[in-house]
Each structure stands twice: as structure tokens, then as C-alpha cells.
Short mmCIF file of C-alpha atoms in Angstrom, two decimals:
data_model
loop_
_atom_site.label_atom_id
_atom_site.label_comp_id
_atom_site.label_asym_id
_atom_site.label_seq_id
_atom_site.Cartn_x
_atom_site.Cartn_y
_atom_site.Cartn_z
CA ALA A 1 -20.67 -18.38 -12.08
CA ARG A 2 -17.89 -20.93 -12.57
CA MET A 3 -17.78 -23.64 -15.24
CA PRO A 4 -14.71 -25.80 -15.98
CA ILE A 5 -14.51 -26.25 -19.75
CA ASP A 6 -14.27 -29.86 -20.95
CA ARG A 7 -14.94 -29.42 -24.68
CA VAL A 8 -14.37 -26.70 -27.27
CA PHE A 9 -15.72 -26.85 -30.83
CA THR A 10 -17.26 -24.74 -33.58
CA MET A 11 -20.73 -24.96 -35.10
CA LYS A 12 -21.41 -23.70 -38.59
CA GLY A 13 -23.33 -20.45 -38.41
CA PHE A 14 -22.80 -20.10 -34.65
CA GLY A 15 -19.06 -20.03 -33.98
CA THR A 16 -17.25 -21.14 -30.83
CA VAL A 17 -19.05 -23.40 -28.35
CA VAL A 18 -17.75 -24.57 -24.96
CA THR A 19 -19.32 -27.20 -22.73
CA GLY A 20 -19.03 -28.14 -19.07
CA THR A 21 -20.92 -28.53 -15.81
CA LEU A 22 -21.83 -25.22 -14.17
CA LEU A 23 -20.46 -25.55 -10.61
CA SER A 24 -21.89 -22.36 -9.13
CA GLY A 25 -23.88 -19.23 -9.95
CA ARG A 26 -25.87 -18.60 -13.13
CA LEU A 27 -25.10 -17.83 -16.76
CA ALA A 28 -27.43 -15.58 -18.74
CA LEU A 29 -27.89 -14.82 -22.42
CA GLY A 30 -26.07 -11.62 -23.45
CA GLU A 31 -23.77 -11.67 -20.43
CA THR A 32 -20.06 -10.90 -20.86
CA VAL A 33 -17.97 -13.62 -19.21
CA GLU A 34 -14.27 -14.24 -18.60
CA ILE A 35 -12.12 -17.17 -19.67
CA LEU A 36 -9.47 -18.02 -17.07
CA PRO A 37 -6.51 -17.90 -17.03
CA SER A 38 -6.29 -16.36 -20.53
CA GLY A 39 -8.45 -13.36 -19.55
CA HIS A 40 -10.50 -13.28 -22.77
CA GLN A 41 -13.93 -11.71 -22.27
CA PRO A 42 -16.41 -13.00 -24.85
CA LYS A 43 -20.18 -12.47 -24.82
CA ILE A 44 -22.74 -15.28 -24.42
CA ARG A 45 -24.60 -15.65 -27.69
CA GLY A 46 -26.59 -18.75 -26.80
CA ILE A 47 -27.08 -21.33 -24.02
CA GLN A 48 -28.20 -24.96 -24.18
CA VAL A 49 -29.03 -27.16 -21.19
CA HIS A 50 -29.61 -30.84 -22.03
CA ASN A 51 -29.86 -29.94 -25.72
CA GLU A 52 -32.58 -27.35 -25.18
CA GLN A 53 -32.18 -23.62 -25.89
CA VAL A 54 -32.56 -21.56 -22.70
CA THR A 55 -32.02 -17.96 -21.64
CA ASP A 56 -30.03 -18.88 -18.53
CA ALA A 57 -28.41 -21.84 -16.78
CA ALA A 58 -28.14 -22.62 -13.06
CA ALA A 59 -25.53 -24.44 -10.97
CA GLY A 60 -25.47 -28.20 -11.49
CA CYS A 61 -26.59 -28.07 -15.11
CA ARG A 62 -24.70 -29.70 -17.96
CA THR A 63 -24.31 -26.62 -20.17
CA ALA A 64 -23.22 -25.65 -23.68
CA VAL A 65 -22.39 -21.98 -24.20
CA ASN A 66 -22.09 -20.31 -27.60
CA LEU A 67 -19.51 -17.52 -27.30
CA GLN A 68 -19.32 -14.41 -29.44
CA GLY A 69 -16.06 -12.59 -30.13
CA ILE A 70 -13.59 -15.40 -29.56
CA GLU A 71 -12.01 -18.03 -31.82
CA LYS A 72 -11.88 -21.73 -30.99
CA ALA A 73 -8.06 -21.62 -30.91
CA ALA A 74 -8.18 -19.07 -28.06
CA VAL A 75 -9.95 -21.48 -25.67
CA ARG A 76 -8.86 -24.90 -24.42
CA ARG A 77 -10.08 -27.72 -22.22
CA GLY A 78 -9.18 -27.09 -18.59
CA GLU A 79 -9.88 -23.35 -18.60
CA ILE A 80 -12.66 -21.81 -16.54
CA LEU A 81 -15.64 -19.85 -17.83
CA SER A 82 -16.68 -17.42 -15.11
CA GLU A 83 -18.22 -14.07 -14.38
CA GLN A 84 -15.83 -11.17 -14.81
CA GLY A 85 -13.26 -10.38 -12.12
CA ARG A 86 -14.55 -12.76 -9.46
CA PHE A 87 -11.95 -15.51 -9.17
CA ALA A 88 -8.26 -15.09 -8.35
CA PRO A 89 -5.44 -17.38 -9.57
CA SER A 90 -3.71 -19.64 -7.07
CA HIS A 91 -0.43 -21.55 -7.12
CA ARG A 92 -0.74 -23.07 -3.65
CA VAL A 93 -3.60 -24.66 -1.65
CA ASN A 94 -4.03 -26.30 1.74
CA ALA A 95 -6.22 -29.39 1.75
CA SER A 96 -7.32 -32.56 3.46
CA PHE A 97 -5.76 -35.52 1.66
CA HIS A 98 -6.46 -39.26 1.62
CA CYS A 99 -3.95 -41.73 0.19
CA LEU A 100 -5.71 -44.63 -1.58
CA LYS A 101 -5.58 -48.05 0.09
CA ASN A 102 -4.52 -49.60 -3.20
CA ALA A 103 -1.87 -46.99 -3.96
CA PRO A 104 1.20 -48.79 -5.34
CA LYS A 105 3.47 -47.39 -2.62
CA ALA A 106 3.74 -44.87 0.20
CA LEU A 107 3.56 -41.29 -1.06
CA PRO A 108 6.82 -39.47 -0.21
CA ASN A 109 6.74 -35.99 1.25
CA ARG A 110 7.49 -33.29 -1.36
CA PHE A 111 6.71 -35.72 -4.18
CA ARG A 112 6.11 -34.26 -7.66
CA VAL A 113 2.60 -35.16 -8.82
CA MET A 114 -0.03 -34.51 -11.47
CA VAL A 115 -3.00 -32.66 -9.95
CA HIS A 116 -6.45 -33.05 -11.51
CA TRP A 117 -8.74 -30.15 -10.54
CA GLY A 118 -11.95 -29.45 -12.43
CA THR A 119 -11.09 -30.34 -16.02
CA GLU A 120 -7.51 -29.12 -15.67
CA ARG A 121 -4.32 -31.14 -15.18
CA VAL A 122 -1.26 -29.39 -13.77
CA PHE A 123 2.09 -30.49 -12.40
CA GLY A 124 2.56 -29.86 -8.70
CA ARG A 125 4.27 -30.93 -5.50
CA ILE A 126 2.64 -32.27 -2.35
CA VAL A 127 3.94 -31.33 1.11
CA PHE A 128 2.49 -32.95 4.25
CA LEU A 129 1.80 -30.66 7.20
CA ASP A 130 2.53 -33.51 9.61
CA PRO A 131 6.25 -34.25 10.15
CA ILE A 132 6.23 -37.55 8.24
CA PRO A 133 8.63 -38.77 5.51
CA ALA A 134 5.77 -40.39 3.55
CA MET A 135 2.04 -41.14 3.75
CA GLU A 136 1.21 -44.83 3.79
CA PRO A 137 -1.63 -46.22 1.61
CA GLY A 138 -5.00 -45.84 3.35
CA ASN A 139 -3.86 -43.00 5.61
CA ALA A 140 -5.16 -39.42 5.62
CA GLY A 141 -3.85 -36.06 6.77
CA TRP A 142 -3.26 -32.44 5.87
CA ALA A 143 -1.29 -31.38 2.84
CA GLN A 144 -0.17 -28.32 0.95
CA ILE A 145 -0.10 -28.65 -2.81
CA SER A 146 1.88 -26.22 -4.96
CA VAL A 147 1.04 -26.17 -8.67
CA GLU A 148 3.20 -25.01 -11.55
CA SER A 149 0.35 -23.40 -13.50
CA PRO A 150 -2.42 -21.23 -12.02
CA ILE A 151 -5.76 -22.73 -10.97
CA PHE A 152 -8.87 -20.95 -9.69
CA PRO A 153 -10.20 -22.99 -6.77
CA VAL A 154 -12.63 -22.21 -3.96
CA ILE A 155 -13.11 -23.82 -0.55
CA GLY A 156 -14.68 -27.26 -0.96
CA ASP A 157 -13.30 -28.10 -4.41
CA ARG A 158 -12.28 -31.74 -4.89
CA PHE A 159 -9.06 -32.85 -6.55
CA ILE A 160 -7.18 -36.01 -7.50
CA VAL A 161 -3.44 -36.63 -7.37
CA ARG A 162 -1.63 -39.01 -9.73
CA ASP A 163 1.96 -40.11 -10.16
CA PHE A 164 3.11 -37.89 -13.02
CA SER A 165 5.39 -40.59 -14.48
CA THR A 166 3.19 -43.72 -14.22
CA ASN A 167 -0.24 -42.01 -14.14
CA HIS A 168 -1.26 -44.20 -11.17
CA THR A 169 -3.89 -42.56 -8.97
CA LEU A 170 -2.35 -41.92 -5.54
CA GLY A 171 -5.20 -40.21 -3.70
CA GLY A 172 -7.36 -37.12 -3.50
CA GLY A 173 -8.93 -34.64 -1.18
CA VAL A 174 -10.76 -31.39 -0.55
CA ILE A 175 -9.33 -27.89 -0.89
CA LEU A 176 -9.78 -25.97 2.36
CA ASP A 177 -7.60 -22.92 1.67
CA PRO A 178 -7.56 -21.91 -2.01
CA GLN A 179 -5.00 -19.11 -1.54
CA ALA A 180 -2.51 -20.65 0.88
CA GLN A 181 0.72 -19.08 2.03
CA LYS A 182 3.89 -21.19 1.92
CA PHE A 183 3.77 -23.65 4.82
CA LYS A 184 6.20 -23.23 7.68
CA ALA A 185 6.41 -25.83 10.43
CA LYS A 186 6.24 -23.14 13.15
CA HIS A 187 2.71 -22.22 11.96
CA ARG A 188 1.35 -25.77 12.08
CA ASP A 189 -0.23 -25.52 15.55
CA VAL A 190 -2.25 -22.50 14.45
CA LEU A 191 -3.08 -23.66 10.92
CA VAL A 192 -4.27 -27.22 11.58
CA PRO A 193 -7.13 -26.28 14.00
CA TRP A 194 -8.45 -23.90 11.33
CA LEU A 195 -8.31 -26.65 8.68
CA GLU A 196 -10.19 -28.98 11.01
CA ARG A 197 -12.94 -26.37 11.36
CA LEU A 198 -13.04 -25.73 7.62
CA GLU A 199 -13.82 -29.39 6.92
CA SER A 200 -17.37 -28.73 8.10
CA GLU A 201 -17.72 -26.11 5.32
CA ALA A 202 -19.76 -23.93 7.74
CA PRO A 203 -20.06 -20.35 6.40
CA GLU A 204 -18.87 -18.80 9.69
CA ASP A 205 -15.70 -20.93 9.67
CA LYS A 206 -14.98 -20.05 6.02
CA VAL A 207 -15.38 -16.32 6.61
CA GLY A 208 -13.55 -16.39 9.95
CA TYR A 209 -10.56 -18.17 8.44
CA LEU A 210 -10.32 -16.05 5.31
CA VAL A 211 -10.42 -12.80 7.31
CA TRP A 212 -8.05 -14.12 10.00
CA LYS A 213 -5.52 -15.14 7.34
CA ARG A 214 -5.46 -11.65 5.82
CA GLY A 215 -4.52 -10.14 9.18
CA VAL A 216 -4.21 -6.34 9.14
CA ASN A 217 -4.60 -6.30 5.35
CA GLY A 218 -8.34 -6.76 5.73
CA CYS A 219 -10.72 -8.65 3.47
CA SER A 220 -13.60 -7.35 1.34
CA LEU A 221 -17.00 -8.97 0.98
CA LYS A 222 -16.25 -9.55 -2.70
CA GLU A 223 -13.11 -11.53 -1.83
CA LEU A 224 -15.02 -13.59 0.74
CA ILE A 225 -17.73 -14.44 -1.78
CA ALA A 226 -15.18 -15.58 -4.37
CA SER A 227 -12.79 -17.56 -2.15
CA GLY A 228 -15.42 -18.97 0.21
CA GLN A 229 -17.88 -20.12 -2.46
CA LEU A 230 -20.64 -18.11 -0.76
CA GLY A 231 -23.68 -16.34 -2.10
CA THR A 232 -23.84 -12.56 -1.61
CA GLU A 233 -26.69 -12.72 0.91
CA GLU A 234 -25.10 -15.66 2.77
CA ALA A 235 -21.77 -13.82 3.01
CA GLN A 236 -23.42 -10.61 4.27
CA THR A 237 -25.48 -12.51 6.87
CA THR A 238 -22.42 -14.47 8.06
CA CYS A 239 -20.26 -11.35 8.37
CA SER A 240 -23.00 -9.55 10.31
CA ALA A 241 -23.29 -12.50 12.70
CA LEU A 242 -19.53 -12.57 13.31
CA VAL A 243 -19.47 -8.79 13.86
CA GLU A 244 -22.26 -9.18 16.41
CA LYS A 245 -20.27 -11.94 18.17
CA GLY A 246 -17.26 -9.63 18.34
CA GLU A 247 -15.07 -11.85 16.15
CA LEU A 248 -14.94 -9.46 13.16
CA VAL A 249 -14.90 -5.69 12.72
CA GLU A 250 -16.30 -3.91 9.65
CA TYR A 251 -13.79 -1.08 9.28
CA ASP A 252 -15.01 0.16 5.89
CA PRO A 253 -18.83 -0.02 5.47
CA GLU A 254 -18.67 1.54 1.99
CA GLN A 255 -16.53 -1.31 0.63
CA ASN A 256 -17.89 -3.94 3.06
CA ALA A 257 -14.33 -4.61 4.27
CA TYR A 258 -13.66 -6.64 7.41
CA VAL A 259 -10.78 -7.43 9.72
CA ASP A 260 -10.29 -9.94 12.54
CA THR A 261 -10.68 -8.56 16.08
CA ASP A 262 -7.20 -9.83 16.99
CA ALA A 263 -5.76 -7.86 14.07
CA VAL A 264 -7.41 -4.68 15.38
CA GLU A 265 -5.90 -5.32 18.82
CA GLY A 266 -2.49 -5.95 17.26
CA LEU A 267 -2.58 -2.77 15.17
CA SER A 268 -3.74 -0.79 18.21
CA SER A 269 -0.74 -2.01 20.21
CA GLN A 270 1.58 -1.15 17.35
CA ILE A 271 0.24 2.41 17.11
CA LEU A 272 0.51 2.93 20.88
CA ASP A 273 4.08 1.60 20.89
CA LEU A 274 5.04 4.02 18.09
CA LEU A 275 3.47 6.96 19.93
CA ARG A 276 5.23 6.09 23.21
CA GLU A 277 8.56 5.79 21.44
CA PHE A 278 7.99 9.17 19.77
CA HIS A 279 7.15 10.79 23.11
CA ARG A 280 10.31 9.29 24.63
CA THR A 281 12.59 10.61 21.89
CA SER A 282 10.74 13.90 21.28
CA PRO A 283 9.35 14.88 24.69
CA TYR A 284 8.83 18.54 23.73
CA GLN A 285 6.63 17.70 20.74
CA ARG A 286 2.92 17.88 21.55
CA GLY A 287 2.26 14.79 19.44
CA MET A 288 3.41 12.65 16.55
CA PRO A 289 2.50 13.92 13.06
CA LYS A 290 -0.14 11.66 11.52
CA GLU A 291 1.85 11.33 8.31
CA ALA A 292 4.93 10.22 10.25
CA LEU A 293 2.86 7.64 12.13
CA ARG A 294 1.37 6.28 8.90
CA SER A 295 4.82 6.00 7.31
CA ARG A 296 5.97 3.75 10.17
CA LEU A 297 3.17 1.26 9.49
CA SER A 298 3.14 -1.30 6.68
CA GLU A 299 2.02 0.06 3.32
CA SER A 300 -0.21 -3.02 2.88
CA ILE A 301 -2.44 -1.90 5.76
CA PRO A 302 -5.44 -0.03 4.28
CA ASP A 303 -5.57 3.67 5.16
CA LYS A 304 -9.19 3.28 6.23
CA LEU A 305 -8.20 0.57 8.72
CA VAL A 306 -5.54 2.85 10.24
CA ALA A 307 -8.13 5.62 10.53
CA PHE A 308 -10.66 3.19 12.04
CA VAL A 309 -8.22 1.94 14.69
CA ALA A 310 -7.15 5.51 15.53
CA GLY A 311 -10.80 6.44 16.05
CA TRP A 312 -11.31 3.32 18.15
CA LEU A 313 -8.36 4.25 20.38
CA MET A 314 -9.81 7.76 20.77
CA GLU A 315 -13.17 6.30 21.85
CA LYS A 316 -11.35 4.16 24.43
CA GLY A 317 -9.61 7.26 25.74
CA GLU A 318 -6.11 5.99 24.97
CA VAL A 319 -5.07 8.58 22.38
CA ALA A 320 -5.94 12.16 21.57
CA VAL A 321 -5.79 13.97 18.23
CA GLU A 322 -4.94 17.64 17.96
CA LYS A 323 -5.08 18.97 14.40
CA ASP A 324 -2.47 17.00 12.44
CA ARG A 325 -0.92 15.25 15.46
CA MET A 326 -1.72 12.26 17.62
CA ARG A 327 -0.54 11.58 21.16
CA CYS A 328 -1.10 9.23 24.06
CA VAL A 329 -3.62 10.85 26.41
CA GLU A 330 -1.15 10.82 29.30
CA HIS A 331 1.50 12.71 27.32
CA ARG A 332 2.13 16.32 28.26
CA VAL A 333 5.00 18.59 27.30
CA ARG A 334 6.94 18.88 30.56
CA LEU A 335 10.40 20.27 31.26
CA THR A 336 12.92 18.13 33.08
CA ASP A 337 14.28 19.47 36.38
CA LYS A 338 17.46 20.55 34.62
CA ASP A 339 15.54 22.32 31.84
CA GLU A 340 13.22 23.97 34.38
CA GLU A 341 16.25 25.30 36.25
CA MET A 342 17.66 26.66 32.98
CA ARG A 343 14.32 28.31 32.17
CA CYS A 344 14.28 30.08 35.50
CA GLN A 345 17.83 31.29 34.96
CA ILE A 346 16.93 32.69 31.54
CA LEU A 347 13.84 34.45 32.91
CA GLN A 348 15.87 35.93 35.73
CA ALA A 349 18.54 37.12 33.30
CA LEU A 350 15.87 38.79 31.17
CA GLU A 351 14.39 40.56 34.15
CA GLU A 352 17.80 41.97 35.06
CA LEU A 353 18.25 43.56 31.63
#
């Protein structure tokens, strides 16, 4: 559930009440919710939809929620009422952006703006992904918006941008990546095709992008549901379809964690390169200690993903595991000609004793 708060007041005999439009999910009587970004976790004491007492509220409803265990002063307009632990803060988003035809002037690149998202207003800065000095009125393109205070967006959220000094509306758009990494021009050719696909808001494109972006760090079903604005069943069905197509790999069934197929290939190559280098520098070792191999990989890579890829390489017949060591299948402990000659000399010397 996610509801931007637009009003906060108290009612005699009831306490703190917040109102807003429920954007997604459901709210139920007695449920413990979270106020973002403050982190307060009050309990729902009562719910009204269109001035009628109800036991729950569904997405799209204009809703008033009576909260227990929180004072009016602890909540403000612009915060989000949500289920516990589902939504992550963001300071940077990638989006499609349209500059209004009647905008007073061209919008300069890297211009400081006021961003209106949900019921919140935050200062931010807009950066165009196209190499342009400014966006002319009536034009559209891709933009990255960095905000100075955290917001909690999902794919598909709308926003408006205003001139922070004059309050003139400059344009608006749709958030396509709610947890964007800082834009670098060298990544544009890879990023823009994904943003074009995300405009369709197709579940497979949302999931594919979110997992691809995480690379070898992997992405859990819970994270996909939150960032992609997907229902649990929809997310599970979409992930299963992409696994069947060979685009995703479920490396941790217990946690429903996924990784992009390209990331698996990349990690496989990295492991093989480390093993080959170890064999080159330590030819008389029967294999590389597993702990040493793990220490050479990024700490951000989940242990279960490393174990999954190692098992996958074993199935392909590219590596072998012997107790606590791993080696390339072609590796054997062999003496060089010089060492073999020395061995023979030592054996001969021993026989002559």
C-alpha cells in the first residue's frame, strides 16, 4: 500500500487523522503501517472512504486513516503512508520529460528546479540524457532528476517540474527508473533503449530492467515488487516467464532472488580467469582454495550467487571441485622438463645411498 498524505489533523476522541488517495495496495483496520521518510510505525485505528466507515480501503480510493500511537506534529503533508519495509528512498530518478509549449523559456541543462511528486515538493536538478544545452518549449526527451530530499517513487509515477524561483510550471513526465545511478554519457547508448522499453510499462520490461541494472548483485522478488509497482502474483509470473525464456536465472529459490543471464556469464568468466591465473602462478597446487577465490570477488556479490555459478560451471564441465579447492578441469599438477630432470637426479641419488 502507498498513500501520499495531503492533510493531517486531529479529531476529538480519535486522535491523529491523515488523508490522501491510495495509489496502490490495500489498507486494513488494525494494520501497522509506516510513515516515510520519518519511519514512524503507527497502527490503523479507523478507516473512512468517502465519509463512510470501512474495514479496509483499496487502490484508487480517497481515504482518511485514523492513526494510533502517533501525534499530529510527527506527520506532515508530503509524507507517504505505506506498508512496513516495502519502499526504498531515492535521491535520483530517470524519466521521460516533456517541456510545456507555453514554458516561458528553454529549460537549461542542469537547471535547479522544484519537483512535485505525489503531495511532496522537493528541490532538485534536471540533467538531460541527450547532449543538448537546453530543452526548447514543446520538446520532449530523457532526463535524470536528482532531488535534495528523499522520495519514494515507483516506475510509472508522474511528476511536475517548476522553476523554483518564479514557480512557473516548466514541464513534467513519467518516472521510469526510481533508483537511478548517476548518469554518465558513456552509458547513454545502453540506458536509452531500456528507457524506451520501460515507457510501455510492460511487466517483463520492468523486471528485466531492474534485474539487469543490479548486475551481479542480484535482485529479490520483494525488491521487484516494490520498485516495479507489481503485485506479488504478477511479479512471480513475470519472473518465471523470463527464466523460461533464458533471460533471467533464479539463483536463490528460498529468497526468490534473480540475476540477469549476462551477469551470470560475466561472473563465470571472472571466476575462470581467476582460476587460470592461479594455476599459472601456482602450478603445483591442485586447485585454488575456495576462500581465496571468494576473497578475490566483490563483497557485494551474494555468496549464494557465487555458489550457484560455481555449480553451473561444474555442470558445464569447465571446473572441478576437490574438497576445499576449485580448479579448471584441464589443470593437472605437472613438472616442467627442468623439474622432472631434477626429480630423476634426486631419485638416483637416493638409490645410490
